[in-house]
Each structure stands twice: as C-alpha cells, then as structure tokens.
C-alpha cells in the first residue's frame, strides 16, 4: 500500500461523494458522458477474493479486475451534487450524496484565490416570510370574495406616479382633461422576470424566458415584464414588437448598450422600461461578473468585447452622488426614449436603502420610475463566495422600512417599490409576493426561480451553484453549444407559463379571503406573525 | 351591518321622521345607538342659519372649558339650545351630562373675511376643541358649522329619542335634510367618535359596511389634510376622500366614484378619458376602497349622494315623492315614511352608479 500524504484530497474531504453500486452498473457510460464537471471517470478495480470450496480448508485465490465508475478526487473536478449521473443512470447505480461532515474542500479551495460560484447565499437562507401568515380573514363582518367567480385587478404601477395635486389636469366642460403629458406609468403584472443577462444565461435559456413572457402577454393577457440583464439583447428582438415586454437594463459595465443605442432609430415600439442597476443583492458593492469561460462568440458580439473575464465596476463610473445619478443617468435615459419610457433603479438592499429611497422621492424632477430592492437571497451567475455568503441585507424588513418611510411623508405609491431576492425560494412565489405586497411592495421580481423552472437544480444548500464555470449541466448557464442542447426551450417556456398561471390563481386565493379585488399594497393589517421579533420589526400583529 | 338612511325634503321635518325611517330596518342586535346630522335647519335655529353652530356632548367641566376657549378666541355666543332631557327610569341610553348646541358669531376681525377663510377657521376651532376635550376626557365635539347640527348617543334609538324628546315633534328642532344611522360600533370599542355620520367642513357622510383598505387609506389620509383625524371608524375614510376630491382637489363630483372604486384597467383602457382615469387611479391608489359598503353623503351645497361598492355587496334604495326623497339601506324604511310613493320609481343603484339629489329634489344618476 502506498503511503498517503495527509494534505492529499480524498473522497471524504469533498462536499459531495459519489455513491456507486458496481453490481447494478452496466457500464453504459451515460453518467461519465453526462457529468460536465469531470467528477467521475471510468476506471478499473482490483477485486481479490480468497475462498474455499472443500470441507477442509483449501484456500484459493480469485483475482479479478473489473471496470467501475470512480469519483475524481481533485478540487478542480469536485462533484457539485447536480445529480445528472443519477438522472441518466438506467439502473439507479450512481448518485451524489452530501458529505455533511467536512469543510476541508472550502478551506483547500482558497489555495487558488477567492472562491467563485453562482447561485444564492448558502449561509443566510432564513425565511422570514414563512413566519408571517395572512391572518385577517373576512368573516361575517364582511364577506370573503370568491377567487374564481369575482373579478380581480392584479396590476402594479411601473413609472413615476405624481401626487394628485400635481396632475396636469384642467377642467373643460365639467370634465378633467390632461393639459400636458404626465410621466409615463405602465400598469404591469406584479411579478417581474428579473435581470439575467445573455451571457450569464445561455442564449437559449434567455430565449425560453423571453418566449414565456411573450406567451403570457399575448395569449394569457398577463402583462409580465422581463428585464434584459446587463448584456444587451439580440438586434432582432430590439427591432421587434416584443420589445414592449422588455425592460432594458443598464449596469456599470454598460454592456450591450452600443447595440441598443444603435437600434433606437429602428425600434418599432418603446421598451417597457429602463432599469439602472446600481447593485444586486447577491453581491452588493460588487459589479457584474462574467467569467471568460462563458464569453462565447455571440456574447462577444452582443456586448462588443473580446474573450476575457468581464468584471463590471462596482459603481457607475463618473457618478459620485445620488443627485448626480438622478440628474445625469435618469434624465439622459428618459431623454433617450423621449420621456415615454419609465426609468427605474435597482439597488442591493442595504442599511442605507431608506436614505436612497427618501432621496429619490424628493428629487425635484420626479423622474425615478421605480425602486427595485434586491435582498441577500438574490441569485447570481457568478460572484465571489465571500460576497454571496457574507454581504447583503434581507429584503423583507427593508421593503417595509422603505414603505413606511414614504408613508411618514405621505409619499407612498409615488415611486413604486419592487422587492426581490429569495422570492419563491420554497416553491410558492404567490405567498411570498402577497406578503411582500401587504408590507408595502407594489410587486416582486424573480430570477433564480425561473431558471429552476427551466431545469436548474442548484439550491441554497450548496447544490451545484456552478453557474460561473460554463459547465452548467442543464444547459441554462453555459455557452457551450453541446450543453445548451440539453435545454428544451419550448418545454422550459411552457413550465414558466404554467407556473405564472398558477401564481395568478394562488394570488387570487389570498386576495379573496381578505376581501380585496385589487392588490392590497401596504395592507399590513392583513398579516400576523408567529414570531414576536418579526412582528415588532414589521409593525404587524404578533399571534401565538 | 349598519343600516343607514337620509331624508331630503322641500318641507322642514322633525327628527322623528328619521327614526321612523330607521327603526323598521332593525335586525337582531342592530340598533345600539343613534346618530344624525341635520342640515338646513329650521325651528329655533331659523334666525341663525349663517351663524356657526357648535354641537357637543360633554361634562360640566368640559362645558366650562369650551366656554373659556371660545371666549378667549373672541367668539360671540348668539343663541343656544340645551335639551332638557326626559330622564325617565329604564331608558337604554349612556347619556353625557350636557348636550350643547350653540350658535356663535365669528370673531370681529373675521366677519368680513371670505367664506373660504372662515371654513378653515371653523375647522381649526373644532380640532382645537376636540383636542382640549379629548385630552381632559371631558367631552366630544361633533361639528361646528353654520346650519348643521349633530347629535350622537349610545343606546336604544327609541330611548335616545325619548330622552331628547324627539318623539314630541314640538317644532323646535326641524331641518330639510338629515343623514342618520342607528348603530354604535359593534366590532370594536364603543367610542362616540366612531359613530357615523361624520362631518367635515360641510361634508357629511355615513357608510354601511366594511372598508378593508382602512389601513392603507388611513396611512395616506393622515398626511393629506389636518382635518383627517380620529380614524375611529373605517367609514371616516369615505368622508375624507370625498372632502379631498371635492374640497381640496376641486374635481367634479363625477370623479369621487372613480377614486373610491376605480374601474378595472380593462374597462379604463376602452374609454376616451383613459389618460385621466388612469392618472387618478395611480395617484390616488391609496384612497381606493375595497370591501362591502354603501355610502350616503350630504354636500355643503345641500346635494345628497349615494353609491355603493364595486361589487354591490351592500344594498341601498332611493325612494321619492313630490316633496321628499329618502335613501335607506332597506326598502322597509322607505315604506314606513312614504308608503304612498310610486314604488316603481324606486332606484336601486348598481355597483357603478352614483345617485345625486339636488336642492329641487331632482334626481341625477350616472354610471362612472
């Protein structure tokens, strides 16, 4: 037996172990060819057995060398637990099993510099929303509505809403008329598909989400909007009617905007909006990150960059204050589309969010069309793990704080609030959205959940989260054409559509018992909490 | 469920008529109080129609505090009616020691000011008096306005009427317009301020039902106007919105319904005035009302209004004769006070309809 070196990586050091039953294996090779991480390989195993066939001891030796599947025991090829091997194995002969007893992999991985990964925080996956119940039910003093029979107006504003006294109304023949235009406001579905770029997602995965959006709008009558992410869009889409469903994102790298600006004269319709990304919940204070492995040719073309790791700066260069941001970015982006398109802003949730919101509410140009706050549980295609796990701010109390700050000034509703980061983490986005709305959000945005509907198996317990590597086993977060083929675009789009239709029904199932036919924005009296600390912080009733 | 009612007449009538309108509508333990706002007063108040009338219920100390305050602010008392109660044993009434209905003349330096300024002063005075009495726990002030009288009390409406001798029809208390309601708050603590009708600067309103957007209405209204106070009842939200739309924004009355029960977006988008309606809906989203309800309101110019929620979850009916129009939650009330009317002319407003009765008792109705 060879001598081991104690620093060598062995199976027990890795977060995921491959459990393999040789007797069931037919050596078809599916698992090895499926594993995109090179975490398993075909090998041979020496099987020596001593046996005796006579009554008297008559030891004999058999010596076999059998083919088996082995786990590769290196950090570079460590199993991520995606379970693709188990999915393709016809005989249930192989599966990854979580090694709950070891953290050496994390420790050792730091040899190669800061650890990077995708997904969402694995340390702060606590669920405040699950301690909140819709507890004010209409009983006898007023009737519950019928979620199937009654009509419901499930729409949220997106755009700068003027106070009533500032509306440009004049009285003409006893009727109010508009003296001039007011800032653009769109009434959209309260579930926004969050900003995942072409680059972070495979073109086909992005296309699946976009297809679902078009279908929901055109066939289901739900005005769902989708943010492009920082990475531009295909020219064909920019020049199509479907642009009206898209919120163009501009982030600190300005990726894709060369192409967008050039397409403006050819646009048949206005986009749904512009979203200025200041920060995101998964990695607040850090810019976007697209690792070179994913900067494929088409990504280079859309973004106008060479093949290299693309690190967006943490700030929009040239902006050093919020007033300047409003004056320069908001105004110029508003101007770019003739003041017909709402321009909103997205920030990572932070202890400073209320200050930012207050500042925007008081801007004299009345030009910010939405405040998107992204909590710590937001997902990402790539980030430093230290950012993912150790920076950020939970979204629930932050939305509430911002709403109440507006209430204090009588400015609620003027800049619509959208909250994201962990919405739908447990699979039920309607409950999460409803509670966020009662706490003061106008709507929510989701990203991670969408790719999970497409087939992503990553979760907040350290499963997969390899979106940054280019090796996404589901073809969603990779630009490798062979892997992208794994994704069935139409099937994925259908799953998203089905989910949103169910979301819509479930939202009504929550609106009906509290007797509301339009969204209960700020109806905190509808909520109770079984956690006294949460109840106190959010200003809702504590119950037990 | 509260039953609500109102009467508007070409001929002045006694409050007993309002009681006859309301009592048949009682169901179960419904009638737990009596509250009315009378407008366009006659009887002993005929000579003082332009003099602000203070309506309050208080203790002896409270009465003194009010007197001192009004004196120190140069208000000059010109008339007073203090009911002499019929305090017979066995009456179901939680009476206050004093009920004061007193006309004042404006302080001298205010007499020539425009009415708009006087209106603000009247509100400030009422709010101050409310604050003083509330802080000391010595009474309640309901209205302070020319030609408007408010009476509210807890107990059985019949007994309250006996106590105030309202059954006597002695001609001292008469009006051409009354908004009335016979229930104290049964859902929460019984507070005199929680009983509708509510009054603010000439606007009177009572509501039958529940406003499930109470919290968001309240949070928004608190910062809209200094007069939007109390919030002891979710029905106050209707009044404050009515006041805000008509008095503050000065929008035509047609837009009130668009604020409290906006049309669904699918319908707004088909209308010519969609820009205006959408702007209203988004700017005043926090004034939208949800839940089952019907309202009856009286406007400063004497017009009376009724409408109901967007799903018609609460009833209301309007009946009329040549000299009188009455509105009630249930038709049995109308049958009691106007049995000979042409019932085929009764109006049951639908969920999108507004009915307004003008001073000539002409009925206007329109769909929002």
PDB file of C-alpha atoms in Angstrom, chain A residues 136 141-143 150-151 153 155 161-162 164-165 167 169 171 174-176 178 185 187 403 407 410 412 514-521 523 525, chain B residues 187 210 212-213 215-216 219-220 223 244 248-249 251-252 255 263-265 275-276 278-284 286 288 290-292 311 313-314:
ATOM      1  CA  UNK A 136     -57.046  38.815   8.818  1.00  0.00           C
ATOM      2  CA  UNK A 141     -68.372  41.441   9.387  1.00  0.00           C
ATOM      3  CA  UNK A 142     -67.562  41.456   5.712  1.00  0.00           C
ATOM      4  CA  UNK A 143     -67.670  38.717   3.111  1.00  0.00           C
ATOM      5  CA  UNK A 150     -65.228  37.557  -8.805  1.00  0.00           C
ATOM      6  CA  UNK A 151     -63.041  39.764 -10.941  1.00  0.00           C
ATOM      7  CA  UNK A 153     -57.394  43.646 -10.836  1.00  0.00           C
ATOM      8  CA  UNK A 155     -51.795  45.075 -11.701  1.00  0.00           C
ATOM      9  CA  UNK A 161     -46.628  58.451 -10.078  1.00  0.00           C
ATOM     10  CA  UNK A 162     -47.439  62.092  -9.447  1.00  0.00           C
ATOM     11  CA  UNK A 164     -52.859  64.105  -7.185  1.00  0.00           C
ATOM     12  CA  UNK A 165     -52.301  67.816  -6.718  1.00  0.00           C
ATOM     13  CA  UNK A 167     -51.518  66.036 -12.027  1.00  0.00           C
ATOM     14  CA  UNK A 169     -55.486  68.395 -15.091  1.00  0.00           C
ATOM     15  CA  UNK A 171     -61.348  71.416 -16.210  1.00  0.00           C
ATOM     16  CA  UNK A 174     -67.090  69.859 -16.450  1.00  0.00           C
ATOM     17  CA  UNK A 175     -64.570  67.163 -17.307  1.00  0.00           C
ATOM     18  CA  UNK A 176     -60.958  66.782 -16.313  1.00  0.00           C
ATOM     19  CA  UNK A 178     -54.775  66.427 -19.397  1.00  0.00           C
ATOM     20  CA  UNK A 185     -46.564  54.839 -15.959  1.00  0.00           C
ATOM     21  CA  UNK A 187     -49.621  49.010 -15.164  1.00  0.00           C
ATOM     22  CA  UNK A 403     -42.682  51.843   2.503  1.00  0.00           C
ATOM     23  CA  UNK A 407     -45.878  56.804   4.495  1.00  0.00           C
ATOM     24  CA  UNK A 410     -47.299  60.966   2.608  1.00  0.00           C
ATOM     25  CA  UNK A 412     -46.336  56.241  -0.645  1.00  0.00           C
ATOM     26  CA  UNK A 514     -59.174  39.230   2.871  1.00  0.00           C
ATOM     27  CA  UNK A 515     -61.888  40.750   0.715  1.00  0.00           C
ATOM     28  CA  UNK A 516     -59.699  42.582  -1.803  1.00  0.00           C
ATOM     29  CA  UNK A 517     -60.184  42.708  -5.526  1.00  0.00           C
ATOM     30  CA  UNK A 518     -57.159  44.877  -6.173  1.00  0.00           C
ATOM     31  CA  UNK A 519     -53.687  44.413  -4.751  1.00  0.00           C
ATOM     32  CA  UNK A 520     -53.517  45.113  -1.012  1.00  0.00           C
ATOM     33  CA  UNK A 521     -50.393  47.276  -1.193  1.00  0.00           C
ATOM     34  CA  UNK A 523     -52.323  46.304   3.936  1.00  0.00           C
ATOM     35  CA  UNK A 525     -53.313  44.641   8.903  1.00  0.00           C
TER      36      UNK A 525
ATOM     37  CA  UNK B 187     -66.912  45.478  16.144  1.00  0.00           C
ATOM     38  CA  UNK B 210     -66.582  47.456   5.912  1.00  0.00           C
ATOM     39  CA  UNK B 212     -60.943  46.514   4.008  1.00  0.00           C
ATOM     40  CA  UNK B 213     -58.462  49.116   2.751  1.00  0.00           C
ATOM     41  CA  UNK B 215     -55.121  50.755   6.958  1.00  0.00           C
ATOM     42  CA  UNK B 216     -53.781  51.983   3.645  1.00  0.00           C
ATOM     43  CA  UNK B 219     -51.895  55.890   6.389  1.00  0.00           C
ATOM     44  CA  UNK B 220     -52.343  58.010   3.280  1.00  0.00           C
ATOM     45  CA  UNK B 223     -50.722  63.291   5.695  1.00  0.00           C
ATOM     46  CA  UNK B 244     -60.245  65.606  -0.564  1.00  0.00           C
ATOM     47  CA  UNK B 248     -59.091  70.038  -1.867  1.00  0.00           C
ATOM     48  CA  UNK B 249     -58.622  68.871  -5.442  1.00  0.00           C
ATOM     49  CA  UNK B 251     -62.609  67.917  -9.036  1.00  0.00           C
ATOM     50  CA  UNK B 252     -66.192  67.498 -10.246  1.00  0.00           C
ATOM     51  CA  UNK B 255     -64.652  61.675 -10.089  1.00  0.00           C
ATOM     52  CA  UNK B 263     -62.887  50.898 -12.976  1.00  0.00           C
ATOM     53  CA  UNK B 264     -60.875  47.788 -13.821  1.00  0.00           C
ATOM     54  CA  UNK B 265     -58.000  48.515 -16.188  1.00  0.00           C
ATOM     55  CA  UNK B 275     -55.457  59.033 -19.508  1.00  0.00           C
ATOM     56  CA  UNK B 276     -57.343  60.936 -16.842  1.00  0.00           C
ATOM     57  CA  UNK B 278     -55.527  56.024 -15.172  1.00  0.00           C
ATOM     58  CA  UNK B 279     -53.795  59.048 -13.662  1.00  0.00           C
ATOM     59  CA  UNK B 280     -56.436  59.264 -10.968  1.00  0.00           C
ATOM     60  CA  UNK B 281     -56.224  55.577 -10.224  1.00  0.00           C
ATOM     61  CA  UNK B 282     -52.457  55.596  -9.860  1.00  0.00           C
ATOM     62  CA  UNK B 283     -52.116  58.872  -7.976  1.00  0.00           C
ATOM     63  CA  UNK B 284     -54.861  58.032  -5.520  1.00  0.00           C
ATOM     64  CA  UNK B 286     -54.229  54.533  -1.570  1.00  0.00           C
ATOM     65  CA  UNK B 288     -59.308  53.084  -3.193  1.00  0.00           C
ATOM     66  CA  UNK B 290     -62.404  47.595  -1.002  1.00  0.00           C
ATOM     67  CA  UNK B 291     -64.949  45.542   0.868  1.00  0.00           C
ATOM     68  CA  UNK B 292     -68.737  45.673   1.056  1.00  0.00           C
ATOM     69  CA  UNK B 311     -69.248  44.516  -6.350  1.00  0.00           C
ATOM     70  CA  UNK B 313     -72.119  43.736  -1.763  1.00  0.00           C
ATOM     71  CA  UNK B 314     -74.308  46.104   0.302  1.00  0.00           C
TER      72      UNK B 314
END
